[in-house]
XYZ file of C-alpha atoms in Angstrom:
616
model
C 16.141 6.986 26.786
C 12.956 4.924 26.841
C 12.564 2.038 24.284
C 10.351 2.576 21.457
C 8.325 -0.170 19.911
C 6.528 -0.065 16.583
C 5.172 -4.302 16.839
C 1.578 -3.480 16.341
C 1.742 -2.728 12.453
C 3.300 -6.030 11.914
C 2.847 -7.921 14.881
C -0.924 -7.728 15.339
C -1.554 -8.067 11.475
C -3.874 -11.039 12.353
C -5.925 -8.977 14.462
C -5.550 -5.117 14.156
C -5.997 -5.118 10.169
C -9.802 -5.514 11.231
C -9.982 -2.617 13.478
C -10.160 -0.150 10.932
C -11.671 3.408 12.101
C -15.167 4.076 11.048
C -15.972 5.994 8.281
C -17.959 8.739 10.094
C -14.772 9.412 12.044
C -12.771 12.814 11.379
C -9.167 12.603 10.871
C -8.589 14.911 14.031
C -10.282 12.146 15.650
C -7.526 9.351 14.952
C -4.576 11.595 15.366
C -5.191 14.631 17.658
C -7.676 15.595 20.192
C -7.266 19.445 22.441
C -4.588 18.145 24.381
C -2.828 15.725 21.835
C -0.262 18.593 20.769
C 1.240 19.167 24.426
C 0.942 15.354 25.158
C 4.547 14.089 25.961
C 3.801 10.880 27.971
C 2.724 7.465 26.366
C -0.207 5.769 26.999
C 1.714 3.359 29.448
C 3.291 6.287 31.183
C -0.194 7.895 32.045
C -1.431 4.244 32.978
C 1.520 3.144 35.333
C 1.384 6.443 36.987
C -2.201 6.553 37.518
C -2.764 4.950 41.256
C -6.287 4.091 39.956
C -5.008 1.909 37.223
C -2.508 -0.083 39.302
C -4.282 -3.407 38.748
C -4.894 -3.099 35.039
C -1.033 -1.655 34.749
C -0.073 -4.953 36.427
C -1.558 -7.127 33.978
C -0.414 -5.249 30.940
C 2.821 -5.474 32.164
C 2.611 -9.535 32.171
C 0.537 -10.362 28.977
C 2.568 -11.151 26.056
C 1.076 -10.337 22.673
C -0.608 -13.746 20.986
C -0.899 -13.934 17.543
C -3.046 -17.046 18.074
C -3.697 -19.475 21.081
C -0.210 -21.050 21.109
C 2.218 -18.290 19.783
C 3.374 -15.535 22.133
C 5.581 -12.743 20.971
C 8.184 -13.652 23.292
C 9.746 -10.016 23.813
C 6.561 -7.937 23.022
C 3.721 -7.371 26.067
C 0.609 -5.194 26.233
C 2.992 -2.872 28.167
C 5.427 -2.692 25.266
C 2.266 -2.033 22.889
C 1.364 1.124 25.055
C 4.494 2.280 25.400
C 5.130 2.098 21.463
C 4.273 4.551 18.601
C 1.186 3.171 17.013
C -2.097 5.427 18.202
C -4.059 3.616 19.926
C -7.177 4.341 22.483
C -7.693 2.725 26.026
C -10.496 2.158 27.899
C -8.725 0.884 31.058
C -10.777 -0.063 33.981
C -10.076 1.125 37.416
C -9.572 -0.744 40.134
C -12.617 -0.132 41.685
C -14.493 -1.459 38.468
C -13.760 -5.024 39.873
C -13.669 -6.724 43.188
C -10.393 -8.065 44.775
C -11.183 -11.586 43.954
C -12.063 -10.657 40.001
C -8.725 -8.679 39.659
C -7.167 -11.813 41.051
C -8.633 -14.157 38.693
C -7.573 -12.137 35.810
C -4.259 -11.950 37.612
C -4.288 -15.955 37.860
C -5.097 -16.462 34.521
C -2.010 -13.962 33.238
C 0.229 -17.405 34.257
C -2.374 -20.161 33.486
C -4.090 -18.765 30.573
C -2.638 -15.470 29.085
C -4.052 -16.118 25.845
C -7.753 -15.552 27.465
C -6.706 -12.615 29.519
C -5.529 -10.911 25.842
C -9.015 -11.750 24.225
C -11.192 -10.986 26.932
C -10.053 -8.616 28.941
C -6.715 -6.471 27.337
C -7.459 -6.769 23.464
C -11.304 -5.958 24.840
C -10.132 -2.795 26.104
C -8.078 -1.219 23.329
C -8.567 0.243 19.821
C -6.776 1.758 16.809
C -6.473 5.156 16.417
C -7.215 8.030 19.076
C -11.194 7.784 19.850
C -11.926 11.339 21.043
C -15.507 11.794 23.218
C -16.827 14.697 21.475
C -20.130 16.359 21.646
C -22.028 13.951 19.632
C -21.957 11.065 17.092
C -21.717 7.319 17.758
C -19.530 5.096 16.501
C -19.168 1.174 16.302
C -15.508 0.305 16.863
C -13.442 -2.689 16.035
C -11.375 -3.386 19.147
C -7.997 -5.178 18.879
C -9.628 -8.706 19.388
C -12.003 -7.917 16.639
C -15.029 -7.482 18.714
C -17.321 -4.796 17.837
C -18.333 -2.285 20.727
C -20.296 1.248 20.635
C -18.691 4.245 21.193
C -21.345 6.836 22.374
C -19.385 10.414 22.189
C -22.083 12.606 22.822
C -23.026 10.808 25.888
C -19.581 9.901 27.201
C -20.503 5.989 27.013
C -18.508 3.049 25.772
C -20.495 -0.106 25.625
C -23.029 1.574 27.382
C -21.391 2.228 30.324
C -20.064 5.658 31.329
C -16.604 6.931 30.903
C -15.143 8.204 34.722
C -12.220 10.337 32.866
C -12.369 10.774 29.443
C -9.895 12.217 26.454
C -6.392 12.113 28.655
C -4.360 13.078 25.635
C -1.208 10.523 25.500
C 1.752 11.004 22.569
C 0.343 7.591 21.424
C -3.388 7.920 21.528
C -5.982 8.598 23.994
C -6.666 7.130 27.574
C -10.416 6.891 28.935
C -11.244 5.163 32.492
C -14.164 3.045 33.107
C -16.061 2.006 36.033
C -17.153 -1.392 34.302
C -14.863 -3.239 31.771
C -15.654 -3.209 28.171
C -18.005 -6.420 28.298
C -16.838 -9.282 26.589
C -18.880 -11.525 24.431
C -17.968 -14.721 22.924
C -18.460 -15.571 19.024
C -19.662 -18.952 18.545
C -16.267 -20.284 17.672
C -15.134 -18.810 20.994
C -17.897 -20.237 23.064
C -17.835 -23.795 21.606
C -13.729 -23.784 22.082
C -13.973 -22.723 25.682
C -13.586 -25.471 28.271
C -15.587 -24.432 30.892
C -18.474 -23.000 28.576
C -18.421 -26.737 26.967
C -18.283 -28.268 30.213
C -21.193 -26.023 31.903
C -23.454 -26.350 28.873
C -22.622 -30.515 28.246
C -21.316 -29.865 24.823
C -18.178 -31.561 24.732
C -18.496 -33.680 21.965
C -19.129 -30.611 19.761
C -16.247 -29.090 21.565
C -13.819 -31.681 21.043
C -14.679 -31.843 17.334
C -14.227 -28.079 16.783
C -10.971 -27.979 18.537
C -9.742 -31.107 16.645
C -10.149 -29.444 13.348
C -7.857 -26.390 14.080
C -5.057 -26.153 11.940
C -2.040 -23.959 13.027
C 0.549 -23.103 10.042
C 3.693 -21.249 9.802
C 3.720 -18.316 7.136
C 6.822 -17.716 5.726
C 5.455 -14.727 3.319
C 4.345 -12.690 6.582
C 7.543 -13.684 8.773
C 10.781 -11.744 9.039
C 13.829 -13.656 8.266
C 16.961 -13.480 10.097
C 20.476 -14.756 9.274
C 20.789 -18.193 8.264
C 21.984 -20.736 11.045
C 25.167 -22.648 10.595
C 23.712 -25.271 8.201
C 22.449 -22.297 5.906
C 18.791 -22.711 6.882
C 16.926 -19.784 7.419
C 15.809 -18.473 10.990
C 12.903 -16.198 11.647
C 13.168 -13.092 14.125
C 9.538 -12.741 13.871
C 7.710 -15.945 13.314
C 3.906 -15.400 12.258
C 1.481 -18.029 12.739
C -1.934 -18.198 11.444
C -4.858 -20.612 12.847
C -7.604 -21.701 10.950
C -10.536 -24.419 11.312
C -11.347 -26.656 8.334
C -14.981 -26.473 9.479
C -15.236 -22.893 8.309
C -14.085 -23.720 4.564
C -15.836 -25.855 2.204
C -18.437 -28.072 3.301
C -16.612 -30.986 1.330
C -13.093 -31.232 1.366
C -10.058 -33.774 1.181
C -7.513 -33.924 3.616
C -5.120 -32.716 1.109
C -5.021 -30.815 -2.261
C -3.101 -33.428 -4.083
C -3.885 -37.032 -5.324
C -7.584 -36.871 -4.011
C -7.960 -40.402 -5.687
C -6.402 -41.652 -2.504
C -9.128 -40.768 -0.178
C -11.898 -43.356 0.260
C -14.380 -39.847 1.479
C -13.651 -36.599 2.540
C -14.239 -34.173 5.557
C -17.489 -32.532 5.914
C -18.200 -29.450 7.538
C -21.185 -27.059 7.790
C -18.781 -24.440 5.905
C -19.363 -21.200 7.825
C -16.798 -18.929 9.623
C -18.471 -18.968 12.979
C -15.368 -16.815 14.140
C -16.481 -14.068 11.871
C -17.331 -10.772 14.029
C -19.608 -9.427 10.609
C -21.691 -12.496 10.378
C -24.927 -13.285 12.313
C -25.361 -17.247 12.612
C -27.963 -18.964 14.503
C -25.776 -22.173 15.519
C -27.476 -25.424 16.981
C -24.959 -26.722 20.031
C -26.360 -30.654 20.827
C -25.458 -31.675 24.161
C -23.752 -34.680 24.732
C -27.424 -36.523 25.048
C -28.579 -35.192 22.205
C -25.418 -35.912 19.986
C -25.547 -40.045 21.552
C -29.608 -39.912 20.721
C -28.390 -38.901 17.280
C -25.592 -41.177 16.905
C -28.001 -44.071 17.728
C -30.833 -42.787 15.543
C -27.935 -42.627 12.440
C -26.339 -45.678 13.304
C -28.351 -48.198 11.253
C -28.026 -45.876 7.866
C -23.774 -46.248 8.202
C -23.364 -49.965 7.716
C -20.145 -50.145 5.554
C -18.204 -52.574 4.025
C -14.272 -53.392 3.994
C -14.312 -53.254 0.296
C -16.038 -51.683 -2.429
C -15.930 -51.518 -6.359
C -14.314 -48.066 -7.630
C -17.404 -47.714 -9.835
C -15.469 -44.490 -11.479
C -12.530 -46.284 -12.706
C -14.598 -49.646 -13.762
C -16.629 -47.062 -16.314
C -13.609 -46.096 -17.430
C -12.356 -49.632 -18.383
C -10.452 -50.496 -15.717
C -11.243 -53.959 -14.077
C -10.336 -55.429 -10.645
C -10.635 -52.011 -9.086
C -11.633 -51.833 -5.563
C -11.687 -49.531 -2.810
C -10.641 -51.385 0.792
C -11.869 -49.658 3.980
C -9.081 -50.221 6.960
C -11.125 -49.293 9.572
C -14.986 -50.049 9.408
C -15.703 -48.493 12.725
C -13.620 -45.380 12.576
C -15.284 -44.381 8.848
C -19.177 -45.329 10.524
C -18.097 -42.742 13.498
C -16.198 -40.322 11.270
C -19.234 -40.184 8.668
C -22.159 -40.331 11.703
C -20.199 -37.083 13.102
C -19.923 -35.376 10.223
C -23.497 -35.798 9.290
C -24.731 -34.821 12.491
C -22.708 -31.616 12.414
C -23.014 -30.389 8.740
C -26.804 -29.256 9.406
C -26.047 -27.294 12.402
C -25.285 -23.579 11.368
C -27.890 -20.873 9.747
C -26.790 -17.756 8.538
C -29.464 -15.153 9.032
C -29.082 -13.508 5.710
C -29.755 -17.009 4.081
C -33.285 -17.118 5.714
C -36.341 -16.094 3.619
C -38.917 -14.436 5.415
C -42.898 -15.213 4.937
C -42.910 -14.010 1.166
C -39.704 -15.874 0.348
C -37.263 -12.827 0.374
C -33.865 -13.151 1.236
C -31.910 -10.869 3.828
C -35.046 -8.876 5.399
C -34.475 -10.170 9.335
C -32.938 -8.970 11.749
C -31.727 -11.644 14.272
C -33.961 -10.490 17.390
C -36.877 -10.577 15.070
C -35.661 -13.624 13.558
C -35.557 -15.464 16.869
C -38.859 -14.609 17.950
C -40.505 -15.213 14.703
C -38.579 -18.056 12.873
C -41.887 -20.160 12.229
C -42.831 -17.060 9.807
C -40.062 -17.936 7.897
C -41.243 -19.657 4.283
C -38.447 -22.167 5.081
C -35.274 -22.498 6.640
C -32.090 -23.178 4.954
C -28.174 -23.875 6.414
C -25.095 -23.145 5.221
C -24.495 -26.999 4.165
C -26.886 -26.242 1.585
C -30.075 -28.748 3.224
C -33.614 -26.946 3.044
C -35.847 -27.829 5.723
C -39.604 -27.263 5.263
C -42.374 -27.995 7.259
C -44.438 -31.071 6.383
C -46.860 -33.443 7.693
C -44.064 -35.318 9.702
C -41.902 -32.393 10.996
C -42.142 -28.850 11.472
C -39.347 -26.569 10.736
C -40.004 -24.654 14.627
C -38.904 -27.789 16.090
C -34.815 -27.727 15.062
C -34.648 -24.762 17.533
C -35.800 -25.818 20.348
C -33.474 -25.084 22.946
C -31.869 -22.444 25.218
C -30.797 -19.461 23.388
C -27.556 -17.814 23.993
C -26.678 -14.366 23.154
C -23.311 -14.591 21.274
C -21.054 -11.507 19.485
C -21.903 -12.749 16.042
C -25.666 -14.078 16.579
C -27.147 -16.869 18.648
C -26.118 -20.219 19.704
C -28.818 -22.443 20.807
C -28.170 -25.289 23.430
C -30.264 -28.263 22.158
C -30.699 -31.289 24.051
C -32.237 -32.728 20.998
C -31.248 -33.110 17.520
C -34.343 -32.266 15.743
C -33.166 -32.343 11.800
C -35.303 -34.112 9.905
C -34.783 -37.580 8.436
C -35.061 -36.389 4.741
C -31.793 -34.382 5.189
C -29.866 -37.459 6.378
C -31.410 -40.267 5.219
C -33.368 -38.857 1.940
C -35.689 -40.656 -1.041
C -33.413 -40.375 -4.032
C -34.247 -39.147 -7.279
C -32.142 -39.467 -10.648
C -33.046 -37.298 -13.325
C -32.044 -39.255 -16.679
C -31.699 -35.383 -17.787
C -28.181 -35.338 -16.436
C -26.261 -37.346 -18.554
C -23.206 -38.228 -16.669
C -25.747 -40.405 -14.655
C -26.106 -43.190 -17.090
C -23.953 -45.250 -19.865
C -24.269 -48.046 -21.775
C -22.856 -51.102 -20.370
C -22.129 -52.684 -23.778
C -20.825 -49.449 -25.308
C -23.291 -50.109 -27.878
C -26.416 -47.906 -28.857
C -27.630 -44.283 -29.010
C -28.601 -42.032 -26.022
C -30.744 -39.033 -27.543
C -32.227 -36.079 -25.122
C -35.434 -34.697 -25.904
C -36.325 -31.336 -24.452
C -40.438 -32.058 -24.533
C -42.423 -28.887 -25.446
C -45.989 -29.012 -24.818
C -46.982 -25.897 -27.287
C -48.674 -28.451 -29.633
C -49.515 -31.119 -27.269
C -51.468 -29.600 -24.562
C -54.636 -31.455 -25.830
C -53.397 -34.524 -24.207
C -50.366 -34.058 -22.166
C -52.199 -32.799 -18.829
C -53.904 -36.488 -19.360
C -51.154 -38.681 -19.793
C -48.908 -36.899 -17.508
C -45.920 -34.333 -17.712
C -42.116 -35.514 -17.276
C -40.375 -33.599 -14.805
C -38.398 -30.426 -15.877
C -39.760 -31.008 -19.370
C -36.395 -33.266 -20.769
C -35.738 -36.825 -20.986
C -33.445 -39.083 -22.767
C -34.258 -42.202 -25.081
C -32.135 -45.304 -25.773
C -32.009 -47.156 -28.662
C -30.331 -50.296 -30.190
C -27.572 -49.613 -32.624
C -29.714 -52.465 -34.763
C -33.006 -53.246 -35.130
C -32.456 -56.441 -33.301
C -30.586 -55.492 -30.495
C -31.779 -55.089 -26.945
C -29.726 -52.160 -25.694
C -28.703 -52.241 -21.442
C -28.279 -48.861 -19.828
C -26.841 -48.570 -16.449
C -27.920 -45.607 -14.296
C -25.832 -44.765 -11.196
C -27.802 -44.678 -8.042
C -26.996 -41.070 -6.754
C -29.364 -38.665 -6.346
C -29.366 -35.813 -8.656
C -32.488 -33.794 -8.015
C -33.064 -30.430 -6.305
C -32.372 -30.418 -2.364
C -31.272 -34.169 -2.728
C -28.718 -33.876 -5.231
C -25.563 -35.818 -4.659
C -27.296 -37.758 -1.964
C -25.875 -41.190 -1.236
C -27.769 -44.651 -1.094
C -27.641 -45.744 2.811
C -27.852 -49.368 4.477
C -31.274 -50.288 4.870
C -34.608 -50.733 2.538
C -35.807 -48.378 -0.487
C -38.701 -49.296 -2.959
C -37.153 -48.549 -6.539
C -38.944 -47.132 -9.461
C -38.643 -46.148 -13.172
C -40.599 -43.526 -14.679
C -41.284 -44.524 -18.544
C -42.279 -42.169 -21.078
C -44.480 -42.932 -24.004
C -43.013 -42.917 -27.324
C -45.813 -40.452 -28.939
C -43.535 -37.487 -26.481
C -41.455 -38.119 -29.524
C -43.403 -38.917 -32.757
C -46.350 -36.727 -32.078
C -47.603 -33.644 -32.858
C -50.733 -33.488 -32.056
C -52.530 -36.322 -31.468
C -51.631 -39.655 -29.616
C -53.933 -41.894 -31.577
C -52.025 -45.053 -33.306
C -48.782 -43.737 -31.587
C -49.088 -45.991 -28.685
C -46.082 -48.140 -28.322
C -44.848 -50.642 -25.687
C -41.952 -51.860 -24.036
C -40.859 -54.885 -22.244
C -37.872 -54.290 -19.608
C -35.906 -55.828 -17.207
C -33.904 -54.097 -14.156
C -30.796 -55.283 -12.365
C -29.641 -53.924 -9.060
C -25.823 -54.264 -8.456
C -24.611 -53.587 -4.920
C -22.255 -54.196 -2.563
C -22.447 -57.659 -0.773
C -19.494 -57.484 1.448
C -17.766 -60.283 -0.730
C -13.967 -60.500 -0.087
C -12.960 -60.343 -3.391
C -14.879 -56.908 -3.576
C -17.428 -58.068 -6.335
C -20.924 -56.619 -6.514
C -24.049 -58.909 -6.480
C -26.951 -58.776 -8.529
C -30.595 -59.413 -8.214
C -32.643 -58.923 -11.598
C -36.416 -58.525 -11.875
C -38.990 -60.518 -13.692
C -39.620 -59.052 -16.979
C -41.867 -55.809 -16.735
C -44.185 -54.944 -19.514
C -44.620 -51.076 -20.056
C -48.109 -50.188 -22.342
C -46.645 -46.920 -23.356
C -49.904 -44.697 -22.848
C -48.951 -42.621 -19.990
C -46.136 -41.436 -17.954
C -45.971 -44.172 -15.897
C -43.942 -45.073 -12.408
C -42.928 -48.787 -12.516
C -42.307 -50.348 -9.282
C -38.979 -52.432 -9.829
C -37.883 -53.532 -6.550
C -40.383 -53.532 -3.235
C -38.431 -53.540 0.084
C -35.127 -53.621 -1.643
C -32.598 -53.938 0.890
C -28.904 -52.307 0.487
C -27.005 -54.372 3.307
C -24.086 -51.656 3.261
C -24.354 -47.357 3.161
C -22.307 -45.616 0.221
C -22.914 -42.681 2.678
C -19.798 -39.982 1.951
C -18.035 -42.425 -0.448
C -16.473 -41.569 -3.221
C -16.437 -43.037 -6.781
C -18.597 -46.039 -5.036
C -22.147 -46.291 -5.660
C -24.578 -48.992 -6.868
C -26.268 -49.230 -10.286
C -29.419 -49.742 -11.258
C -29.305 -51.179 -15.249
C -32.746 -51.424 -17.592
C -32.275 -54.047 -20.540
C -34.901 -54.048 -23.147
C -36.340 -57.816 -23.801
C -38.200 -57.277 -27.141
C -38.171 -60.144 -29.517
C -39.207 -60.483 -33.291
C -42.558 -61.430 -32.468
C -42.942 -59.018 -29.794
C -42.195 -56.184 -32.471
C -44.668 -57.328 -34.780
C -47.343 -57.012 -31.706
C -46.223 -53.433 -31.267
C -43.409 -53.532 -28.712
C -40.210 -51.432 -29.422
C -36.549 -51.720 -28.421
C -36.345 -48.134 -27.429
C -36.958 -46.808 -24.503
C -37.910 -43.339 -23.050
C -36.918 -42.780 -19.490
C -37.502 -39.765 -17.439
C -36.481 -40.570 -13.635
C -35.269 -43.303 -11.337
C -36.666 -43.143 -7.657
C -35.478 -44.499 -4.613
C -38.010 -44.267 -1.395
C -36.879 -45.054 1.881
C -38.685 -47.500 3.791
C -37.747 -46.966 7.389
């Protein structure tokens, strides 16, 4: 009696669950055809008895089903699948469809790389349910490997190639034969992971990072438990594994979901599932030459110290808290590679057209006309706009390769603008979490400026950004408050950007007091300030203490929204890029004496922004 298999319902859950019938199919398309009621032979019996399909049958008999690249089902081959009870449709290539050497290649791969045979050949030739070529209708089918293929039932073609023999009914499905194998097209993830592709296109650095980011885990919930072993431990008669990739999930993540405080930095990625067959991406694939050029260009900005102050703990009152870097060179390499990699992926559905409308592009139209896009945005969240120093079209310079889920562009240059990897920083003081009183005294007051009664003068003296700012006042009339600002970007496209090693010009944007005190006139309301600025930063001291540098006293005349230069060509010796809880600070202290106050100076200051402009 022939053994019947029903593995496919559970065993193929990771792939076949995607292969649902098209909503345009009828019930009879899946479960019946004109000859199906009389069919007694399984698909395997039909294939194995057809001399024109002997090569296909030989390969199907050898290859076991793989849940992922490393876990075959020991007692379940594609012969067993085709001899089972799950309804399937097979587009089997006849022997003449390939040359003898091409068939021999697939046969050799059944020993050396059977997973590739599954993904690129067998599972690419099979779909769920009965798919019958009838008088009309075109369906986009999902094959067992997740690939989409167009089945033109009226013209009797599969993926554009004619059927030779069609609608051969089996007890468990339908068999068609073809003179050309159903073409396999890599998705971007598969292309990157393939050793031959990576070697041929000289993208081995990127390939290695993707492969190293794969994580395979055992799923107890989806596995079938057997009898316990002699020690009472569970065993499994059907073990289910899933493989995921850390690059596909959040753009920033920790190696573990618990005790994140132990991690000095996070893992950074482009955060897009480039394995998905239901999405459309444009992915830059830097060659090894491009990667090395980018690495050398970025390296000066990633000079790390061996110890940093943990500012978050210090701000909460914990003293002497430091974060040590056990391997400075490894941290540098990791962070540079992360920041080369993170801007590389673009989801087509996120790209605006010339009017700024999102979701209007077709992939071929975009590839021909992306210069018309108002801007580009990658899946990491960077917005790329043409300016005087950089044209957005340059980012896609390279050789495009069509994939099943978009385009990969093999690029011999890494054309990401410096404003992405080493941007200016703006700290909006309206974001209250980015300042604190170092002496724990004083009052911080938010102001939301309405210019409805001040239009007569606001354009003359300047507007504050986002119409909000903060005022800082002492607790006593004679006090001089000190305010510490975290130097972490908070504004717009450069939000959460960190200070990097190298030179900056550092500014404060001050707001006149009459923005608070005046209603319709500024006459007589000008109040001046005297301030001093202090930068605290890591200088690599063995004890982890920050160094500090002060300015001389700076006068602010209080007559307009004014940008004051605090430090010119200030060089941070060490980078804070991708560091957690560690950042330099800028302190502002009022410097008014009793004599100053008699001369119109105030020890209350109003601050709009802190700006760090990159010099190199």
